[in-house]
Short mmCIF file of N, CA, C and O in Angstrom, two decimals:
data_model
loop_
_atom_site.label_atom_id
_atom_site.label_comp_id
_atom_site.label_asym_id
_atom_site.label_seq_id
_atom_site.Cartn_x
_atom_site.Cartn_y
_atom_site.Cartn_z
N UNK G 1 19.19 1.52 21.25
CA UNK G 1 19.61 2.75 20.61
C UNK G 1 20.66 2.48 19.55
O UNK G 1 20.85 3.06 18.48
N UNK G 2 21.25 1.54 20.07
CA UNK G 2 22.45 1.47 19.21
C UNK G 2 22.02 0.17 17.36
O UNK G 2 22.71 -0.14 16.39
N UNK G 3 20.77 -0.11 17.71
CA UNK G 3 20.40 -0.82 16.56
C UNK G 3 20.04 0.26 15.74
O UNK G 3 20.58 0.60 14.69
N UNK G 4 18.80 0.94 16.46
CA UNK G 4 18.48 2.20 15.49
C UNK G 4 19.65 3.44 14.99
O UNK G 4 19.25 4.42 14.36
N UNK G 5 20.20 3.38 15.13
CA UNK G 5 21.69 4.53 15.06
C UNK G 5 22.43 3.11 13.68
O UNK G 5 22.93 3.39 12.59
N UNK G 6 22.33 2.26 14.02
CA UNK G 6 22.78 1.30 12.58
C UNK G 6 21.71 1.48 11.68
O UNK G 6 22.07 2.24 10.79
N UNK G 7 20.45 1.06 11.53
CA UNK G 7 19.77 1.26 10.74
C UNK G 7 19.18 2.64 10.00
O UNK G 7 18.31 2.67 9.13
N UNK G 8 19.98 3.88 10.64
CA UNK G 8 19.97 5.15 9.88
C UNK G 8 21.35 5.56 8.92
O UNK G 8 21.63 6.40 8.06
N UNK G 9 22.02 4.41 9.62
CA UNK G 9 23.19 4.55 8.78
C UNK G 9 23.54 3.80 7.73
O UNK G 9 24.35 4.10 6.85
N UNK G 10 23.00 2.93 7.82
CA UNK G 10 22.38 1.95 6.62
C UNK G 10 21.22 2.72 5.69
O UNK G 10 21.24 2.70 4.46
N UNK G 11 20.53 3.20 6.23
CA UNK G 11 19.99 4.37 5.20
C UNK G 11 20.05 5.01 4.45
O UNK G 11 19.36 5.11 3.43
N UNK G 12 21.44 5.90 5.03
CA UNK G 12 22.47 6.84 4.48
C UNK G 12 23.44 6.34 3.62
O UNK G 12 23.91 6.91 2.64
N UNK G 13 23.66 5.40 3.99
CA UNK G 13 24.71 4.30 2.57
C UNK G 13 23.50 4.27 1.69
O UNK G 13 23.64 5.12 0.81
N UNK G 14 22.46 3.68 1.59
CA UNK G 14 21.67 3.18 0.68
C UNK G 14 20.96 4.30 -0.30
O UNK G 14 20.60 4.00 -1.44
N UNK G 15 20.80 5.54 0.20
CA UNK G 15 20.42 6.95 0.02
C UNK G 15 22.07 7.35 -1.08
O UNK G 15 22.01 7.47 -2.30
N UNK G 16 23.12 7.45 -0.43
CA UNK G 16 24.12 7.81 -1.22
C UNK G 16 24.46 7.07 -2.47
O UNK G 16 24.73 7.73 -3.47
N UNK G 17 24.49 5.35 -2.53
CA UNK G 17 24.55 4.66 -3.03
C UNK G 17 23.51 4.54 -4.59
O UNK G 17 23.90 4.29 -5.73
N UNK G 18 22.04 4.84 -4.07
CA UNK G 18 21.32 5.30 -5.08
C UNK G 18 21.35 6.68 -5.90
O UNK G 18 20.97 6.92 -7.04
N UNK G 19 22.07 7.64 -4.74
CA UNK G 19 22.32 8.99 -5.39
C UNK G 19 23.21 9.17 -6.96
O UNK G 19 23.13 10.02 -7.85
N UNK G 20 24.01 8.00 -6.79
CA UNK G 20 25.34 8.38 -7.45
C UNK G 20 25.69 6.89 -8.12
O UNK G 20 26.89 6.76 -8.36
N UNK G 21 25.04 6.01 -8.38
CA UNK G 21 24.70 4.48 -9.09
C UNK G 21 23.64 5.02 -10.41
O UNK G 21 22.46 5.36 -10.32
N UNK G 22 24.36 4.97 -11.43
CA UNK G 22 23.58 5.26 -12.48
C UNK G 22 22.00 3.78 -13.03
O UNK G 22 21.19 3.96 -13.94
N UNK G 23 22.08 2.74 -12.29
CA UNK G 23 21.56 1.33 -12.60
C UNK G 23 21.03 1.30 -11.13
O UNK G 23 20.39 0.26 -11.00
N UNK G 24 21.05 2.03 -9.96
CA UNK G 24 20.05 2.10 -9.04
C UNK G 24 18.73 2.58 -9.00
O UNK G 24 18.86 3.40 -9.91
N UNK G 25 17.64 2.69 -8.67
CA UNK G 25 16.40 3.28 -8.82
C UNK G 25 15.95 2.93 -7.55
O UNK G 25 16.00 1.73 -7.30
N UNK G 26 15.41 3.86 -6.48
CA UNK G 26 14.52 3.88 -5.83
C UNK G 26 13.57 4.86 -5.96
O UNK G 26 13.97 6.02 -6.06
N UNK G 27 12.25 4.61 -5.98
CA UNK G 27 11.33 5.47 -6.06
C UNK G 27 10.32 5.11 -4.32
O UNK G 27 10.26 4.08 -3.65
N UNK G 28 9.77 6.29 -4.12
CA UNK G 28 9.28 6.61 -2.57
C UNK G 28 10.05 7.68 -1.75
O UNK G 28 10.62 8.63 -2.29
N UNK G 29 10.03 7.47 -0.55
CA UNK G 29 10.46 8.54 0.30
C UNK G 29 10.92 7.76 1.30
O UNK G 29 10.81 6.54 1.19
N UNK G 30 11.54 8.37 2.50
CA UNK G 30 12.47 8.16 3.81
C UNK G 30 11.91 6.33 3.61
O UNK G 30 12.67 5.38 3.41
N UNK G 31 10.70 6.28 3.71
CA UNK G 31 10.59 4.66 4.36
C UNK G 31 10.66 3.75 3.33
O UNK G 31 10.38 2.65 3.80
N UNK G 32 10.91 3.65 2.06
CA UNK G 32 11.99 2.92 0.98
C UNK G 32 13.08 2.62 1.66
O UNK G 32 13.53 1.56 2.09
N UNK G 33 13.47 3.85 1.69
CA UNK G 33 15.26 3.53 2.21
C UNK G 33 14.96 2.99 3.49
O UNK G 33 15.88 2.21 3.74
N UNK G 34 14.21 2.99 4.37
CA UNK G 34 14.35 2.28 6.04
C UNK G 34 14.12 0.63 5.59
O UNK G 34 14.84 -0.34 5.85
N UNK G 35 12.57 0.70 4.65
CA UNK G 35 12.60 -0.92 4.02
C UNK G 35 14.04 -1.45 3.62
O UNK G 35 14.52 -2.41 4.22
N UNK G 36 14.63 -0.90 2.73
CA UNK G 36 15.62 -1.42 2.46
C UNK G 36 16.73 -1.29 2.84
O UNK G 36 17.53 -2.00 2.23
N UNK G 37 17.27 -0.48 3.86
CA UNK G 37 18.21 -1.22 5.03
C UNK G 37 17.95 -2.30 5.79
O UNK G 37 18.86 -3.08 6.07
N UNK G 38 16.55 -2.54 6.29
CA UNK G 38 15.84 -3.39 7.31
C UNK G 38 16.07 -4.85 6.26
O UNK G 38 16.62 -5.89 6.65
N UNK G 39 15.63 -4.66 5.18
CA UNK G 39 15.74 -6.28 4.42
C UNK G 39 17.29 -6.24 3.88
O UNK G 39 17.52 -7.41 3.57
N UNK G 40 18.41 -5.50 3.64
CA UNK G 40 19.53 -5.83 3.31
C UNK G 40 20.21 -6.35 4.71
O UNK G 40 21.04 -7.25 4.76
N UNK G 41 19.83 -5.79 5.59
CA UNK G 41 20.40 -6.27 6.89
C UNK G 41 20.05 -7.61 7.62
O UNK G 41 20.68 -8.25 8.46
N UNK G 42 18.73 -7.83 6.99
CA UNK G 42 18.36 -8.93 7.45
C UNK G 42 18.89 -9.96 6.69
O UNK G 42 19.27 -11.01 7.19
N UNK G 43 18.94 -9.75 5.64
CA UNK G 43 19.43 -10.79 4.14
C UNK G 43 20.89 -11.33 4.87
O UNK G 43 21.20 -12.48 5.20
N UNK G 44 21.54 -10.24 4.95
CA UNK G 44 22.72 -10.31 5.42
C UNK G 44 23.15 -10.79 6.76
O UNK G 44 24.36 -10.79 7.00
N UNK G 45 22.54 -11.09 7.40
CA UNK G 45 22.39 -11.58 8.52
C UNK G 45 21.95 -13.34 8.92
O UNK G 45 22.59 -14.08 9.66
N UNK G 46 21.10 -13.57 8.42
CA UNK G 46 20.52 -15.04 7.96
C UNK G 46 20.80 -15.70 6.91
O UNK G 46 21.44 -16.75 6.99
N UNK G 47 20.21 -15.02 5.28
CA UNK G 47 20.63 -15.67 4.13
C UNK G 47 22.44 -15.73 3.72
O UNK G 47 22.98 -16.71 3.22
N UNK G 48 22.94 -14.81 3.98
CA UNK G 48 24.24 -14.92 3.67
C UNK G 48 25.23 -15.47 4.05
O UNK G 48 26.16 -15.70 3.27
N UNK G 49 25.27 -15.84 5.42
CA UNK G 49 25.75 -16.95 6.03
C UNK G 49 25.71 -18.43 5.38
O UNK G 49 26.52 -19.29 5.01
N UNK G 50 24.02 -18.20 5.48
CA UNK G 50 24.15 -19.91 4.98
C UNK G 50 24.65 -19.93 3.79
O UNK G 50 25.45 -20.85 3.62
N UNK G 51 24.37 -18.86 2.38
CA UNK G 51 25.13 -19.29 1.32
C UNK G 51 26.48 -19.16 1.20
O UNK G 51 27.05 -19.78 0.30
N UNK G 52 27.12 -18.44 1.98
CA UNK G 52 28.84 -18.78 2.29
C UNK G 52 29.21 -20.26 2.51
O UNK G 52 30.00 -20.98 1.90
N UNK G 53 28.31 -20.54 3.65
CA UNK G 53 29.13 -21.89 4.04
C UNK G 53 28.85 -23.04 2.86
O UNK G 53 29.60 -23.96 2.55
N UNK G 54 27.39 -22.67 2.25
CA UNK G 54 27.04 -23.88 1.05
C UNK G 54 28.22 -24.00 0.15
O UNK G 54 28.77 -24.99 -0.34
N UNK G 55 28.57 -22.17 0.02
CA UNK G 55 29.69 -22.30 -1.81
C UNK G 55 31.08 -22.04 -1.28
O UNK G 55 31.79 -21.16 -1.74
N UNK G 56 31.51 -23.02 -0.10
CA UNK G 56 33.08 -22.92 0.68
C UNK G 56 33.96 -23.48 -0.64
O UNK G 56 34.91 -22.84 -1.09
N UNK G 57 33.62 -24.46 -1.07
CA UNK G 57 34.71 -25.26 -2.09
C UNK G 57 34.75 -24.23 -3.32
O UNK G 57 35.75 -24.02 -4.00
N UNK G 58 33.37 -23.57 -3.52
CA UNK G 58 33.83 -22.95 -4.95
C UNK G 58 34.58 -21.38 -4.63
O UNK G 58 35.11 -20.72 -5.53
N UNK G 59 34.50 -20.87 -2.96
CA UNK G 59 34.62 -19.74 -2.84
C UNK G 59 36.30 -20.09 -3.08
O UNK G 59 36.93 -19.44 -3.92
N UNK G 60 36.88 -21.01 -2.38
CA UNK G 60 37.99 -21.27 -2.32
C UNK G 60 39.21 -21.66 -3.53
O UNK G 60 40.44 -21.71 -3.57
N UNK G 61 37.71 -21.99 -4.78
CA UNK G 61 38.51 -22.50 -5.67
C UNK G 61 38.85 -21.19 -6.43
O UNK G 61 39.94 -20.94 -6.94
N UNK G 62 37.84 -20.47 -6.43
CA UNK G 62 38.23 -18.20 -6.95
C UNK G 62 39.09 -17.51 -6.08
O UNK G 62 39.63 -16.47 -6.44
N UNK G 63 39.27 -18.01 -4.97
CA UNK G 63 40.14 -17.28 -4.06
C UNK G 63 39.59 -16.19 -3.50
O UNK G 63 40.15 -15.10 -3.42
N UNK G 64 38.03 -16.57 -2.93
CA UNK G 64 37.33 -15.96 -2.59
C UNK G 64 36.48 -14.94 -2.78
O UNK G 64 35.72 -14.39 -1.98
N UNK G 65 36.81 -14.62 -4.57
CA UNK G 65 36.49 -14.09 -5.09
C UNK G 65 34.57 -14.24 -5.50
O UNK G 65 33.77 -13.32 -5.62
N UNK G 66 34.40 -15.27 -5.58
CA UNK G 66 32.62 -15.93 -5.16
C UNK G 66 31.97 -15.05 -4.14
O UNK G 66 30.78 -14.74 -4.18
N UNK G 67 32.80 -14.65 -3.25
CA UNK G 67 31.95 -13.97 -2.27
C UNK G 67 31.32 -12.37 -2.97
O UNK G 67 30.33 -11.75 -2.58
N UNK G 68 32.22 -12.03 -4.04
CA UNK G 68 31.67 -10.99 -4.74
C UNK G 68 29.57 -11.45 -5.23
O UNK G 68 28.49 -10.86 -5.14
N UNK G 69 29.96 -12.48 -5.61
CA UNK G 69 28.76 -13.09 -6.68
C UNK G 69 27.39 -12.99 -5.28
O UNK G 69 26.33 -12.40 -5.45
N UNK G 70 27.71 -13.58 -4.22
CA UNK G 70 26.70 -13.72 -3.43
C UNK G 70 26.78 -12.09 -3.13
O UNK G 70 25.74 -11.81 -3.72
N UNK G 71 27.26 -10.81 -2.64
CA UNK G 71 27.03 -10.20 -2.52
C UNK G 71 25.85 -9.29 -3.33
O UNK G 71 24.91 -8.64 -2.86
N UNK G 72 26.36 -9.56 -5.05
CA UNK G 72 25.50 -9.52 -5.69
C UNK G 72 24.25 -9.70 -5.79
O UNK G 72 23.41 -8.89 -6.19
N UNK G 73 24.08 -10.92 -5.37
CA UNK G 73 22.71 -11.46 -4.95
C UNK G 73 22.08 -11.39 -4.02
O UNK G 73 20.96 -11.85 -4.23
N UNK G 74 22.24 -10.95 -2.85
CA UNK G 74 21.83 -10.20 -1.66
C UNK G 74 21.60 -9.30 -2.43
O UNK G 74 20.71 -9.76 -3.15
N UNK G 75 22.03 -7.31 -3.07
CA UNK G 75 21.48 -7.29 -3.76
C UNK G 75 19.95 -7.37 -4.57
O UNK G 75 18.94 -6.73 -4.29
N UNK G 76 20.10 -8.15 -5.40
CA UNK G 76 18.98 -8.70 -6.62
C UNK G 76 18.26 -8.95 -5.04
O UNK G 76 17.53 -8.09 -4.55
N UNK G 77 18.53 -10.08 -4.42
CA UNK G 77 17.15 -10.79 -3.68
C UNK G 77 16.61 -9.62 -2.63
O UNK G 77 15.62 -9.96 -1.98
N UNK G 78 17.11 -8.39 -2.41
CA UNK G 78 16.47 -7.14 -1.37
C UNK G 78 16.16 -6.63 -3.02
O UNK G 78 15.00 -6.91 -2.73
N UNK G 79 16.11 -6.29 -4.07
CA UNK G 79 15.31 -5.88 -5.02
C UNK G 79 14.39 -6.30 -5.39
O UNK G 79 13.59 -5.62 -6.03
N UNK G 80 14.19 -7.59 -5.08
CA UNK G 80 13.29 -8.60 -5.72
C UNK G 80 11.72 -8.40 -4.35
O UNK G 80 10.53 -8.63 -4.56
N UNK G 81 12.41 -7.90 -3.02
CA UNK G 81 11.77 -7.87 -2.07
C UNK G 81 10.48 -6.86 -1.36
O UNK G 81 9.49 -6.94 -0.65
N UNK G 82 11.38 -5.76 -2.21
CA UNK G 82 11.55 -4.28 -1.56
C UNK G 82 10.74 -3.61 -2.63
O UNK G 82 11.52 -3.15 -3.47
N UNK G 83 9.63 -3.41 -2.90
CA UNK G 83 8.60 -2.52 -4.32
C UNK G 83 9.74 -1.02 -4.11
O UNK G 83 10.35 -0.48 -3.18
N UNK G 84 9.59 -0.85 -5.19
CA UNK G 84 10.41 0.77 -5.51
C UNK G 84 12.07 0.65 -5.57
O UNK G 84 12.85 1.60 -5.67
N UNK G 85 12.35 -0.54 -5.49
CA UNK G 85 13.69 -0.48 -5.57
C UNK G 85 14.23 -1.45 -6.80
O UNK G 85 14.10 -2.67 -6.93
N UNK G 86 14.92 -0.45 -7.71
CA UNK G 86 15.09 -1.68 -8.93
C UNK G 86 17.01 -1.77 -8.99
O UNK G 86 17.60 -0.80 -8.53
N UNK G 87 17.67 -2.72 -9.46
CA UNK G 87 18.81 -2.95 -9.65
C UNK G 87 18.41 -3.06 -11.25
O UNK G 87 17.41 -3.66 -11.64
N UNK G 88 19.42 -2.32 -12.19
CA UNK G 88 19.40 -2.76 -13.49
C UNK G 88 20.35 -2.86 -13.81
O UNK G 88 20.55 -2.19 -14.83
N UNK G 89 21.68 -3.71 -13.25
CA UNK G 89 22.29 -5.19 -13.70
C UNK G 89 23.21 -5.36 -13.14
O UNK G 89 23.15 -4.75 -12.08
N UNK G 90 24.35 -6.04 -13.28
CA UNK G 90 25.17 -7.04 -12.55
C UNK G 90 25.95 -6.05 -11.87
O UNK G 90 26.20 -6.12 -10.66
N UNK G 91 26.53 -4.69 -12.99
CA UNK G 91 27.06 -3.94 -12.20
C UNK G 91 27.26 -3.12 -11.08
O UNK G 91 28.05 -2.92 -10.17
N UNK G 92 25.79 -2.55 -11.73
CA UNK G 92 24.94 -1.87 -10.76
C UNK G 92 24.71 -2.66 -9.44
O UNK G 92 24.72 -1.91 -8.47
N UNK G 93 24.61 -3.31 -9.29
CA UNK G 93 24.31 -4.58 -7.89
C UNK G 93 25.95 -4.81 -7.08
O UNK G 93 26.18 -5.08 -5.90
N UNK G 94 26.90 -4.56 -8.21
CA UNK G 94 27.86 -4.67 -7.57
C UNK G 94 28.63 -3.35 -7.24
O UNK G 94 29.54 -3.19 -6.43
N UNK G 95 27.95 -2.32 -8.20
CA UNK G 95 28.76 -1.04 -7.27
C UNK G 95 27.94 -0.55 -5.79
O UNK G 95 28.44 -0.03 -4.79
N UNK G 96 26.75 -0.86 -6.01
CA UNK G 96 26.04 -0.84 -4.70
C UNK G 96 25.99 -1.56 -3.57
O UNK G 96 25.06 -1.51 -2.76
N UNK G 97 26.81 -2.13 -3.49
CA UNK G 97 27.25 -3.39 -2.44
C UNK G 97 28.22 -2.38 -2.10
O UNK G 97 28.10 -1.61 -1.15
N UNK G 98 29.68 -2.42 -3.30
CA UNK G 98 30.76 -1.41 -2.16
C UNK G 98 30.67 -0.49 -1.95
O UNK G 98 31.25 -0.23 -0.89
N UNK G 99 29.95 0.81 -2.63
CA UNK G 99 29.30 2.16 -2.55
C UNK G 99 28.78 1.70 -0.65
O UNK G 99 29.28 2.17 0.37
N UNK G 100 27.77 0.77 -0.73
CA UNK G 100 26.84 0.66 0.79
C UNK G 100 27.85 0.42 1.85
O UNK G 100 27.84 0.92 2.98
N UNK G 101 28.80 -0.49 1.32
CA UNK G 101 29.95 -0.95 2.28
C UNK G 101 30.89 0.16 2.32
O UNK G 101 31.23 0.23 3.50
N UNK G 102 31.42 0.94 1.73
CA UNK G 102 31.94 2.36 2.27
C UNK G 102 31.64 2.95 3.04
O UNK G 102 32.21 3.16 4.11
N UNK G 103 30.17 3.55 2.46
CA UNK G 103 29.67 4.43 3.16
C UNK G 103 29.26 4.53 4.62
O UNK G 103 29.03 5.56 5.26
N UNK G 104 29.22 3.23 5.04
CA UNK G 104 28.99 2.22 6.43
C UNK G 104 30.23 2.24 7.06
O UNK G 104 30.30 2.57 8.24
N UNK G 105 30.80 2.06 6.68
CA UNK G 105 32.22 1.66 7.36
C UNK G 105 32.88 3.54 7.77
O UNK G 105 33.37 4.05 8.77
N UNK G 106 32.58 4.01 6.57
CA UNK G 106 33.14 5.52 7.26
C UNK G 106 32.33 6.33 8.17
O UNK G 106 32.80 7.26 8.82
N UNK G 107 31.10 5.97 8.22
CA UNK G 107 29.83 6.35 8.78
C UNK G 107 29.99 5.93 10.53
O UNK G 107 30.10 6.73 11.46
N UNK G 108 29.95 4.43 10.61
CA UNK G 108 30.81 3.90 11.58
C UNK G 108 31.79 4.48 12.31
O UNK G 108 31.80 4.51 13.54
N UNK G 109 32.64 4.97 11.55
CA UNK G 109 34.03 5.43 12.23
C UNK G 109 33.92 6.68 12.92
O UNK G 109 34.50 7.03 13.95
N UNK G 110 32.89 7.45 12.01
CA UNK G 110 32.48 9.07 12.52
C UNK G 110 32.03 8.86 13.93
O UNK G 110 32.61 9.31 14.91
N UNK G 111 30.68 7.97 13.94
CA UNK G 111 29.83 8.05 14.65
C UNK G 111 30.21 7.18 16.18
O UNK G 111 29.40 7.15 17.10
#
């Protein structure tokens, strides 16, 4: 229960996030947004790990600031994944990362 109660709330970030991201685009209905919580979560879960630990020396040499860039790219690579969902550009990829990460985190707290 408690996976599915994350993955609607990951929805709801991703739903708000596209609402109000002028460089977001999803086109479809409810199961867009379930695809693409299901592959940002997964991305984030497996791929992102390992590319943290690969870019430790360069994250360290920005002051961790690198971890922005891979976020980014999680991102691009659930756009690249997901039909109906477009990122159109660096920004856009990066206001939708903290837009998703807000909206999660306060979503969280409610619930």
């Amino acid at each position: 229960m408690g996976l599915l109660i994350r993955i609607v709330i990951s929805m709801v970030a991703v739903y708000v996030a596209a609402a109000i991201i002028p460089g977001i685009s999803v086109t479809g209905g409810v199961g867009t947004y379930l695809v693409i919580a299901i592959v940002l979560g997964l991305l984030n879960a497996f791929v992102k790990p390992i590319l943290t630990i690969l870019t430790v020396p360069i994250t360290i040499m920005t002051l961790g600031l690198f971890l922005i860039v891979i976020n980014i790219l999680m991102v691009y690579l659930a756009a690249s994944l997901v039909p109906g969902f477009v990122v159109g550009g660096i920004l856009a990829a990066l206001l939708f990362s903290l837009v998703v990460s807000i909206v999660t985190a306060l979503l969280d707290a409610i619930i």
